[in-house]
Amino acid sequence: MNTIMSDRVRKLVSATLIQPWTWPIITAPKVQLSSLSSEPVIASKKPFKVELVGGKRYSWCTCGHSKKQPFCDGTHKTKAQGLMPLRFIPEKDSKAWLCGCKYTANPPYCDGTHKQEFIQSALLPENSDS
């Protein structure tokens, strides 16, 4: 079946398929598509002392919204979609201090970052006791 194209249509198709876009492309201004934060909230201004079982998988909350701190309860799915829990498996049974401020450089373990001014002066979410 032969397709008949006008000369004008053939040139347009040829320019579109062969040549890169040569006219200015209009871009939309950057907009924030979500009001959900990808930064953690400070859940506590001190670490959580926990007893870990060797070989058991844990999910440490990275967003700060979990009501089961320091562990994840899935709240990040609605309140902090850019964040995921940190999953870890301790090698042996041990007591540990897990970070509550969510700004540790050694997650999930506390490194003392909570002692810094930006943590100590921060407001905590209303549902927090710390």
XYZ file of C-alpha atoms in Angstrom:
130
model
C 0.000 0.000 0.000
C 1.493 3.325 -1.018
C 1.103 6.295 1.227
C 0.869 9.652 -0.454
C 2.404 12.501 1.520
C 2.468 16.080 0.480
C 5.860 17.690 0.090
C 5.175 19.851 3.125
C 4.314 16.831 5.350
C 7.360 14.896 4.096
C 9.669 17.800 5.064
C 8.068 18.083 8.491
C 8.390 14.334 9.142
C 11.962 14.364 7.867
C 12.923 17.328 10.051
C 11.284 15.748 13.079
C 12.857 12.317 12.665
C 16.301 13.205 11.399
C 17.246 16.593 12.802
C 17.499 17.386 16.460
C 15.097 19.998 17.752
C 16.408 23.287 16.433
C 13.828 25.671 17.780
C 13.804 26.749 21.430
C 12.204 24.193 23.664
C 9.972 25.750 26.273
C 10.522 24.291 29.717
C 8.111 24.507 32.581
C 9.262 26.272 35.721
C 10.426 23.993 38.496
C 7.639 23.210 40.891
C 7.560 21.112 43.996
C 5.278 18.224 43.174
C 4.895 17.159 46.757
C 4.885 18.869 50.080
C 6.319 15.686 51.594
C 9.822 16.085 52.935
C 12.777 13.983 51.889
C 14.652 15.240 54.963
C 14.210 13.383 58.246
C 12.472 14.945 61.206
C 14.192 14.725 64.558
C 12.351 11.994 66.443
C 14.355 12.356 69.645
C 17.180 14.494 70.990
C 18.776 11.418 72.526
C 19.534 7.867 71.325
C 17.412 4.790 71.986
C 18.953 1.988 74.055
C 17.886 -1.328 72.525
C 18.705 -5.004 72.864
C 19.415 -6.494 69.446
C 19.163 -10.194 68.621
C 21.961 -11.559 66.455
C 20.785 -12.753 63.039
C 17.455 -10.896 63.253
C 16.652 -8.307 60.565
C 15.753 -4.826 61.811
C 14.434 -1.800 59.954
C 15.709 1.439 61.485
C 13.487 4.460 60.849
C 15.312 7.082 58.775
C 12.427 9.536 58.393
C 11.694 10.207 62.073
C 7.914 9.857 61.673
C 7.564 6.290 62.994
C 5.573 5.833 66.177
C 7.704 2.741 66.961
C 11.037 4.583 67.254
C 13.791 3.785 66.603
C 12.270 1.219 64.245
C 10.224 1.718 61.099
C 6.440 1.359 61.101
C 5.932 2.296 57.445
C 4.912 5.916 58.053
C 7.512 7.080 55.494
C 5.183 5.765 52.775
C 2.801 8.650 53.442
C 4.869 11.293 55.238
C 8.366 11.002 53.721
C 8.179 9.134 50.435
C 11.774 9.978 49.513
C 13.126 8.074 52.518
C 13.377 4.346 53.159
C 14.238 2.469 56.354
C 17.775 1.205 56.853
C 17.702 -2.559 57.168
C 20.426 -4.276 59.162
C 21.203 -7.619 60.778
C 23.469 -7.642 63.856
C 26.002 -10.477 63.925
C 25.411 -11.278 67.598
C 23.120 -10.409 70.497
C 24.073 -7.010 71.846
C 22.888 -3.818 73.487
C 23.147 -0.779 71.258
C 22.356 2.918 71.185
C 20.401 3.623 68.004
C 20.231 7.177 66.716
C 17.083 9.113 67.538
C 17.939 12.398 65.830
C 18.353 10.698 62.399
C 21.475 12.720 61.549
C 24.156 10.227 62.616
C 27.126 9.649 60.317
C 27.109 5.983 61.389
C 23.512 4.805 60.887
C 21.734 3.238 62.621
C 24.061 3.766 65.569
C 24.336 6.962 67.588
C 27.531 8.944 67.014
C 26.749 11.877 69.321
C 25.377 14.184 66.622
C 22.325 14.786 68.843
C 24.543 16.904 71.110
C 25.025 19.540 68.404
C 23.188 22.853 68.615
C 21.058 22.325 65.500
C 19.568 19.193 67.104
C 19.237 20.555 70.632
C 17.506 23.748 69.448
C 15.123 21.956 67.077
C 11.441 21.543 67.798
C 10.288 17.955 68.116
C 7.115 16.620 66.531
C 4.136 16.914 68.890
C 3.751 13.154 69.312
C 7.286 12.793 70.735
C 8.109 12.379 74.434
C 11.843 13.115 74.142
